[in-house]
Amino acid sequence: MYLGFDLSTQQLKVIITDEGLQNLVFETVVKFDDDLPDFKTDGGVYIHEDQLTVTAPTVMWVKAFDLALTQIKEAKLDVSKIQAISGTGQQHGSVYWKNGSKNLLNNLDPNKTLNEQLKDVFSVSNSPIWMDSSTEKQCQQLEEAVGGAQELANITGSPAQCRLTGNQIAKIYQTNREAYLNTERIGLVSSLGISLFIGDYSPIDHGDGSGMNLMNFRTKEWNQQCLDACAPSLREKLGSPVPSNSVVGDIDNYFVERYGFSSNCKVVAGTGDNIATAAGLRLKPGEIAYSLGTSDVVFLVMNNPIPSIDSNIFVSAMEPGTYTVLFCYKNGSLTREYIRNECTDSSWAEFERILSSTPKGNNSNLGIYHIVQEITPNSVGVYRYNSNDKEVSSFPKDVEVRAVIEGQFLAKRIHAENKGFDIDPRNRIIATGGASSNTAVLQVLADVFNMPVFVQNVRNSAALGCAFRAKHGVLGIEKFEDIFKFDTDYSCAAEPDTSVTQIYSDLAERYRKLEAKIIKS
């Protein structure tokens, strides 16, 4: 069997699959707010008074593993059959191990819980996480040190962003110098869980390491210029990054004696949740994964992505030489719901009826809907244009409904093309998230991209991706797809209408120019 875990913002999910990876043998969830109420988190986090600083108690994550492992033991599962373990964590969160902690990790007592032994080993008790936006100063300093946002993206795959770990480390160094100097190892949330399982500091993998603004995403080595801009002696505190499919150790004897794991169980490097999700979806180069959720998130797997300041490039945890490109959009389902409420008296059925009955291409009317401050691009406002690219104050309701959906998908298409992604109808889009059940919406997605849209009912895709990665790493084979003996249960939800291919190609070019005009102004 294979075990994968996902240490996310609000909960720890653990799944165990059978040897063929097709069936779940066991799964459990530890919800931080509900199951660990002594930490008094809200949504798994602490939002500080300035409303910008967001952290989570590091030892809470350790205690969550105690609880999950106890649940596995109580289920009387034969964990000696688990051949390999890997895991993931919310990307960009950082963990600070106090001087002397390695010795404690190396000598865990199976008669005590992890929490009992490790509750005092963190020099920074509350870990900065991805929701933190308090590091604008450090971001500016990092970009200035390397020659600007684009140059930083050329090096690390991302411009300076508040949540990225290098900027968070810089803030710790500048504002809590004593804690930084009392730190012997800095890890990520994904490497924390792996460190527990091997009873030693786990190296950071190339995938999660490329989300720190510190690693050259092409050479997969720390960039000294970036390290120096953030804090002194940082290379030593981070250790050397490793490929994501690396076996980083055998399971520690603590888990053998306390829970019954086999001493032959191998542990594979952890990685970031976005990268693990791409693995769970088994995304291939040329395919797109589109999560239609509260935020819309688009994943591309590419061989040679073009760095820019509007996306993140992560080293893939699947095929060597490939990269996972991520675009995150705040204006996802909440924006769709806002237009639904304005135009249909809050009825999705009526929204879908209108969308299906309006002409494809919307008679050349275009809308750009950034109701909340957008990430890609950095913009806010609603902009409506008629067929002559003249801005208008409003659309009729039927035009508005189609405009918001077409506008959202046209944006994703041009941003993918800007990365060097080739729109190819021989490939496919894998749609997930709440709106992936709306067939009319998926039809527009297929038409705009001229690619078929498939859906897959994947639960806990990040944790599942880590069970896949565990087998991939322990077998030591190059091709990720070679570990599967089955075809994933995808179903085609929408085929592109080839009669409108040119219409959407023309609209995409218009959208590109109008978006650039908005950004410039």
XYZ file of C-alpha atoms in Angstrom:
521
model
C 0.000 0.000 0.000
C 0.983 3.669 -0.324
C 0.291 6.583 2.026
C -0.154 10.205 0.977
C -0.902 13.173 3.216
C -1.949 16.767 2.615
C -1.226 19.277 5.386
C -3.469 22.054 4.106
C -4.646 25.320 5.637
C -7.644 23.969 7.536
C -6.965 20.265 7.926
C -4.628 17.285 7.619
C -5.854 14.657 5.165
C -4.300 11.188 5.075
C -5.145 8.536 2.479
C -3.827 5.022 1.915
C -4.211 3.336 -1.466
C -3.869 -0.244 -2.574
C -0.873 -1.417 -4.593
C -2.505 -0.514 -7.903
C -3.279 3.037 -6.692
C -6.851 2.688 -7.917
C -8.659 2.013 -4.643
C -8.594 3.834 -1.317
C -7.973 1.502 1.620
C -8.279 4.211 4.266
C -8.772 7.946 4.600
C -9.088 10.328 7.508
C -9.254 14.067 8.094
C -8.120 16.069 11.120
C -9.887 19.450 11.116
C -7.782 21.929 13.036
C -10.576 24.155 14.367
C -12.798 21.241 15.420
C -10.377 18.468 16.375
C -7.647 20.635 17.931
C -9.695 23.400 19.606
C -6.983 24.140 22.176
C -5.088 26.108 19.519
C -8.094 28.419 18.977
C -7.538 28.857 15.249
C -10.128 30.256 12.868
C -9.992 28.421 9.571
C -6.744 26.855 10.751
C -4.971 30.203 11.096
C -4.384 33.278 13.203
C -5.158 36.590 11.523
C -3.216 39.252 13.411
C -4.347 42.755 14.332
C -2.830 44.378 11.250
C -5.029 42.077 9.101
C -1.957 41.443 6.911
C -0.008 39.011 9.068
C -1.392 35.477 8.942
C 0.230 32.551 10.752
C -0.525 29.069 12.065
C 0.825 27.382 15.220
C 3.531 25.008 13.980
C 3.092 22.483 16.789
C -0.610 22.186 15.866
C 0.478 20.468 12.671
C 2.641 18.064 14.686
C -0.274 17.246 16.985
C -2.485 16.650 13.936
C -0.154 13.842 12.866
C -0.476 12.293 16.334
C -4.253 12.308 15.947
C -4.288 10.958 12.377
C -1.850 8.152 13.187
C -3.920 7.194 16.230
C -7.000 6.963 14.003
C -5.116 4.674 11.623
C -4.074 2.464 14.557
C -7.623 2.327 15.918
C -8.839 1.220 12.477
C -6.601 -1.863 12.944
C -5.106 -1.338 9.498
C -2.038 -3.460 8.731
C 0.325 -0.545 8.122
C 3.250 -2.950 7.741
C 2.052 -3.316 4.134
C 2.714 0.376 3.423
C 5.733 0.377 1.123
C 6.221 4.125 0.798
C 4.976 7.476 2.125
C 4.972 10.960 0.665
C 3.099 14.145 1.387
C 2.294 17.702 0.564
C 1.550 20.914 2.415
C 0.142 24.347 1.757
C 2.774 26.027 -0.390
C 5.030 28.829 0.887
C 4.497 28.223 4.628
C 7.794 28.088 6.544
C 8.950 26.099 9.589
C 11.842 27.173 11.868
C 13.651 24.409 13.786
C 15.463 25.628 16.900
C 19.163 24.929 17.475
C 19.461 21.404 18.873
C 16.171 20.128 17.412
C 17.882 17.604 15.142
C 19.004 15.614 18.146
C 15.417 15.364 19.409
C 14.163 14.286 15.979
C 16.867 11.626 15.814
C 15.862 10.140 19.177
C 12.081 9.991 19.287
C 10.659 7.936 22.161
C 7.899 5.559 20.962
C 6.251 5.723 24.392
C 5.429 9.407 23.921
C 3.475 11.399 21.328
C 5.223 13.579 18.771
C 3.613 16.629 20.348
C 4.969 15.806 23.800
C 8.514 15.575 22.453
C 8.530 18.346 19.852
C 6.306 21.052 21.320
C 9.292 23.279 22.141
C 11.545 22.705 19.102
C 10.435 25.634 16.935
C 12.247 28.965 17.218
C 9.278 30.686 15.560
C 6.187 29.231 17.200
C 3.694 30.575 14.644
C 4.606 29.798 11.045
C 3.981 32.416 8.352
C 1.701 30.895 5.690
C 0.525 31.594 2.153
C -2.269 33.932 3.304
C 0.238 36.420 4.765
C 0.552 39.741 2.907
C 2.732 41.678 5.349
C 6.010 41.532 3.400
C 5.639 44.258 0.750
C 8.843 45.894 2.021
C 10.820 42.668 1.732
C 9.398 41.978 -1.739
C 10.559 45.395 -2.922
C 14.013 44.825 -1.437
C 14.363 41.451 -3.157
C 13.330 42.761 -6.562
C 15.670 45.712 -6.259
C 18.541 43.391 -5.336
C 18.230 41.337 -8.534
C 17.191 44.050 -10.992
C 13.405 44.127 -10.954
C 10.308 41.941 -10.952
C 10.858 40.447 -14.395
C 14.473 39.572 -13.656
C 13.415 37.861 -10.428
C 10.807 35.904 -12.410
C 13.507 34.958 -14.927
C 15.558 33.493 -12.067
C 12.987 31.963 -9.733
C 9.889 31.553 -11.934
C 7.910 34.138 -9.947
C 8.064 37.852 -9.206
C 8.352 38.835 -5.550
C 5.069 38.011 -3.844
C 4.217 38.511 -0.182
C 3.414 34.855 0.449
C 6.605 33.448 -1.080
C 8.943 32.048 1.525
C 12.101 34.063 0.880
C 10.276 37.277 1.686
C 8.797 35.733 4.838
C 12.275 34.616 5.962
C 13.587 38.136 5.300
C 10.873 39.560 7.555
C 11.748 37.101 10.352
C 15.409 38.090 10.069
C 14.631 41.828 10.112
C 12.000 41.845 12.857
C 12.873 38.809 15.011
C 16.651 38.550 14.721
C 17.057 36.464 17.880
C 14.696 33.769 16.600
C 16.456 33.662 13.232
C 19.881 33.256 14.849
C 18.436 30.475 17.048
C 17.303 28.548 13.944
C 19.417 25.674 12.630
C 17.096 24.542 9.838
C 14.331 26.253 7.864
C 11.838 23.959 6.184
C 8.471 24.171 4.478
C 5.108 22.794 5.552
C 5.554 19.910 3.104
C 8.984 19.002 4.487
C 7.734 19.188 8.099
C 5.630 16.043 7.776
C 8.423 14.229 5.962
C 10.892 15.236 8.702
C 8.623 13.622 11.292
C 8.422 10.366 9.353
C 12.194 10.030 8.848
C 13.178 11.377 12.274
C 15.539 13.897 10.702
C 15.501 17.110 8.716
C 14.035 16.437 5.293
C 15.481 18.327 2.346
C 13.191 20.683 0.439
C 12.172 19.287 -2.946
C 12.661 21.122 -6.243
C 8.901 21.644 -6.659
C 8.156 23.399 -3.375
C 11.613 25.001 -3.422
C 10.744 26.756 -6.668
C 7.921 28.552 -4.850
C 10.229 30.429 -2.485
C 11.706 33.241 -4.657
C 15.070 31.674 -3.760
C 15.746 28.865 -6.241
C 16.748 29.084 -9.892
C 13.908 27.110 -11.414
C 16.019 25.940 -14.365
C 19.235 24.905 -12.581
C 17.273 23.783 -9.479
C 19.885 25.303 -7.167
C 19.566 28.106 -4.635
C 20.415 31.473 -6.180
C 23.051 33.186 -4.057
C 21.918 36.684 -5.007
C 18.400 35.933 -3.764
C 19.670 34.245 -0.604
C 21.893 37.210 0.248
C 19.018 39.645 -0.294
C 16.862 37.811 2.272
C 19.114 36.790 5.185
C 22.675 35.710 6.045
C 23.760 32.054 6.262
C 20.542 31.059 4.529
C 22.045 28.340 2.341
C 23.188 26.435 5.433
C 19.810 26.798 7.129
C 17.911 25.540 4.057
C 20.083 22.559 3.145
C 20.356 21.340 -0.466
C 17.179 20.896 -2.541
C 16.457 17.473 -4.067
C 14.322 16.091 -6.926
C 10.700 15.551 -5.935
C 10.859 11.795 -6.523
C 13.837 11.338 -4.170
C 13.683 8.742 -1.423
C 14.904 10.851 1.506
C 15.072 8.069 4.081
C 13.581 5.008 5.731
C 10.714 5.484 8.148
C 11.961 6.241 11.652
C 11.925 3.433 14.210
C 9.444 5.517 16.278
C 6.678 4.664 13.782
C 7.742 1.033 13.577
C 7.481 0.495 17.327
C 4.528 2.779 18.119
C 2.280 2.150 15.105
C 3.522 -1.031 13.409
C 4.986 0.307 10.179
C 7.545 -1.861 8.422
C 11.162 -0.824 8.917
C 11.510 -1.219 5.124
C 8.957 1.552 4.445
C 10.548 4.315 2.373
C 9.770 8.026 2.598
C 9.736 10.179 -0.551
C 10.318 13.959 -0.489
C 7.284 16.161 0.121
C 6.153 18.856 -2.302
C 3.744 21.803 -2.537
C -0.012 21.329 -2.736
C -0.425 22.832 -6.195
C 2.251 20.542 -7.608
C 0.759 17.540 -5.802
C -2.682 18.371 -7.219
C -1.260 18.305 -10.750
C 0.157 14.858 -9.922
C -3.182 13.712 -8.517
C -4.886 14.748 -11.746
C -2.069 13.055 -13.730
C -1.753 16.177 -15.817
C 0.398 15.778 -18.942
C 2.271 18.386 -21.045
C -0.206 20.129 -23.327
C -3.146 19.559 -20.975
C -4.835 22.130 -18.744
C -6.350 21.617 -15.322
C -8.937 24.258 -14.494
C -10.309 24.464 -10.967
C -13.563 26.436 -11.071
C -13.828 27.344 -7.408
C -14.034 30.377 -5.147
C -10.851 31.384 -6.898
C -10.213 30.050 -10.384
C -6.872 28.259 -10.583
C -5.335 27.137 -13.860
C -2.531 24.574 -14.034
C -0.409 23.931 -17.113
C 2.348 21.345 -17.430
C 4.965 22.620 -19.871
C 8.480 21.820 -21.011
C 9.736 25.364 -21.527
C 7.495 28.011 -19.943
C 8.184 31.716 -20.415
C 8.697 33.525 -17.074
C 6.514 36.563 -16.477
C 5.279 38.668 -13.588
C 1.707 37.357 -13.779
C 2.180 33.674 -12.903
C 4.205 31.140 -10.935
C 6.435 28.481 -12.469
C 7.118 25.435 -10.278
C 9.338 22.469 -11.054
C 7.015 19.533 -11.728
C 6.886 16.566 -9.370
C 6.125 14.235 -12.286
C 8.206 14.104 -15.468
C 11.841 15.296 -15.261
C 12.326 18.508 -17.228
C 8.706 19.627 -16.977
C 7.179 22.510 -15.049
C 3.819 23.205 -13.453
C 2.648 26.728 -14.309
C 0.003 28.217 -12.070
C -2.347 31.153 -12.593
C -4.573 32.168 -9.689
C -7.629 34.401 -10.187
C -9.631 35.897 -7.332
C -12.589 36.555 -9.632
C -13.851 32.990 -9.832
C -17.170 31.630 -8.648
C -17.990 34.659 -6.478
C -17.884 36.867 -9.562
C -20.016 34.393 -11.520
C -22.480 34.325 -8.628
C -22.582 38.124 -8.474
C -23.605 38.334 -12.146
C -26.049 35.453 -11.649
C -27.714 37.327 -8.793
C -27.874 40.560 -10.813
C -29.324 38.920 -13.927
C -31.341 35.871 -12.886
C -32.741 36.373 -9.402
C -30.059 34.031 -8.007
C -31.028 31.031 -10.161
C -28.285 28.854 -11.663
C -30.896 27.078 -13.783
C -31.946 30.388 -15.346
C -28.294 31.439 -15.711
C -27.548 28.209 -17.583
C -30.642 28.607 -19.783
C -29.620 32.143 -20.796
C -26.016 31.083 -21.403
C -27.130 28.233 -23.676
C -29.552 30.426 -25.654
C -27.216 33.350 -26.425
C -25.052 33.317 -29.574
C -21.490 32.023 -29.246
C -19.157 34.986 -29.446
C -21.878 37.198 -27.913
C -22.213 39.258 -31.091
C -18.644 40.522 -30.430
C -19.506 42.079 -27.071
C -16.693 41.627 -24.530
C -16.567 41.979 -20.755
C -13.685 42.081 -18.272
C -15.005 41.423 -14.762
C -12.598 42.208 -11.913
C -15.204 42.803 -9.220
C -12.543 42.229 -6.553
C -8.871 43.150 -6.911
C -7.468 40.654 -9.387
C -4.078 38.951 -9.252
C -3.672 38.217 -12.958
C -3.581 40.990 -14.011
C -3.309 43.379 -11.049
C -6.542 45.196 -11.767
C -9.967 46.030 -10.350
C -13.148 47.165 -12.075
C -15.772 45.990 -14.577
C -15.228 46.930 -18.217
C -17.767 46.301 -20.994
C -17.062 46.804 -24.711
C -19.322 46.632 -27.759
C -18.302 45.171 -31.116
C -16.404 48.392 -31.964
C -14.350 48.228 -28.744
C -16.209 51.223 -27.379
C -16.704 51.020 -23.614
C -20.354 50.923 -22.551
C -21.890 51.299 -19.116
C -24.080 48.185 -19.173
C -25.157 45.125 -21.123
C -28.608 43.549 -21.488
C -28.951 40.642 -19.075
C -28.524 37.926 -21.706
C -25.351 39.605 -23.010
C -24.051 40.105 -19.463
C -24.424 36.407 -18.574
C -22.422 35.233 -21.578
C -19.929 38.088 -21.299
C -18.784 37.143 -17.792
C -18.218 33.487 -18.736
C -16.557 34.189 -22.079
C -14.460 36.960 -20.542
C -13.141 34.717 -17.764
C -12.172 31.966 -20.200
C -10.661 34.322 -22.790
C -8.438 35.736 -20.036
C -7.155 32.266 -19.159
C -6.527 31.477 -22.837
C -4.416 34.573 -23.538
C -2.440 34.212 -20.304
C -1.658 30.576 -21.182
C -0.617 31.600 -24.700
C 1.586 34.342 -23.246
C 3.453 31.561 -21.412
C 4.141 29.771 -24.676
C 1.286 27.278 -24.263
C 0.044 25.875 -27.568
C -3.731 25.585 -27.890
C -4.103 22.119 -29.418
C -7.493 20.402 -29.872
C -5.727 17.017 -29.625
C -5.140 17.729 -25.923
C -7.741 18.286 -23.242
C -8.864 20.429 -20.335
C -9.573 18.703 -17.020
C -12.202 20.686 -15.119
C -12.686 20.414 -11.359
C -14.409 22.490 -8.689
C -17.990 23.528 -8.104
C -18.793 25.025 -11.525
C -17.477 21.921 -13.328
C -20.965 20.446 -12.909
C -22.473 23.195 -15.102
C -22.578 21.804 -18.640
C -23.319 25.157 -20.295
C -20.275 26.742 -18.628
C -18.063 23.825 -19.691
C -19.285 24.149 -23.275
C -18.094 27.760 -23.371
C -14.760 26.635 -21.929
C -14.386 24.019 -24.685
C -15.329 26.516 -27.393
C -13.016 29.311 -26.208
C -9.983 26.998 -25.978
C -10.976 24.772 -28.921
C -10.172 21.795 -26.674
C -12.423 19.050 -25.258
C -13.279 19.342 -21.563
C -13.158 16.282 -19.318
C -14.271 15.933 -15.717
C -13.009 13.541 -13.066
C -14.512 12.958 -9.657
C -11.276 13.196 -7.683
C -11.446 13.635 -3.935
C -8.389 14.846 -2.056
C -6.391 15.115 -5.278
C -3.302 16.570 -3.545
C -3.070 13.710 -1.016
C -3.842 11.197 -3.750
C -1.102 12.715 -5.900
C 1.337 12.071 -3.052
C 0.344 8.403 -2.831
C 1.096 8.271 -6.573
C 4.411 10.063 -5.965
C 5.326 7.669 -3.164
C 5.113 4.707 -5.545
C 6.858 6.652 -8.308
C 9.762 7.495 -6.003
C 10.194 4.082 -4.382
C 10.143 2.247 -7.719
C 12.776 4.613 -9.091
C 11.342 4.721 -12.604
C 11.559 7.829 -14.780
C 8.097 8.123 -16.323
C 5.349 9.032 -13.897
C 2.676 7.421 -16.089
C 4.422 4.031 -15.940
C 3.292 3.477 -12.328
C -0.361 3.215 -13.394
C -1.976 -0.002 -14.594
C -5.362 1.606 -15.181
C -6.982 4.406 -17.145
C -8.277 7.200 -14.919
C -12.047 7.457 -14.974
C -12.446 10.675 -16.950
C -15.597 11.502 -18.871
C -15.901 14.012 -21.695
C -18.265 16.814 -20.667
C -17.974 19.100 -23.706
C -16.523 18.928 -27.213
C -15.498 22.203 -28.914
C -17.739 23.590 -31.633
C -15.286 23.955 -34.535
C -17.610 26.349 -36.363
C -16.731 29.079 -33.836
C -12.971 28.464 -33.631
C -12.091 31.578 -35.619
C -14.633 33.690 -33.738
C -12.910 32.957 -30.428
C -9.422 33.366 -31.889
C -10.422 36.870 -32.983
C -12.047 37.617 -29.619
C -8.906 36.442 -27.818
C -6.786 38.964 -29.717
C -9.252 41.742 -28.951
C -9.336 40.730 -25.284
C -5.537 40.767 -25.161
C -5.411 44.359 -26.466
C -8.229 45.590 -24.221
C -6.690 44.041 -21.106
C -3.337 45.625 -21.940
C -5.093 48.977 -22.347
C -6.729 48.621 -18.915
C -3.439 47.704 -17.247
C -1.682 50.657 -18.865
C -4.330 53.106 -17.692
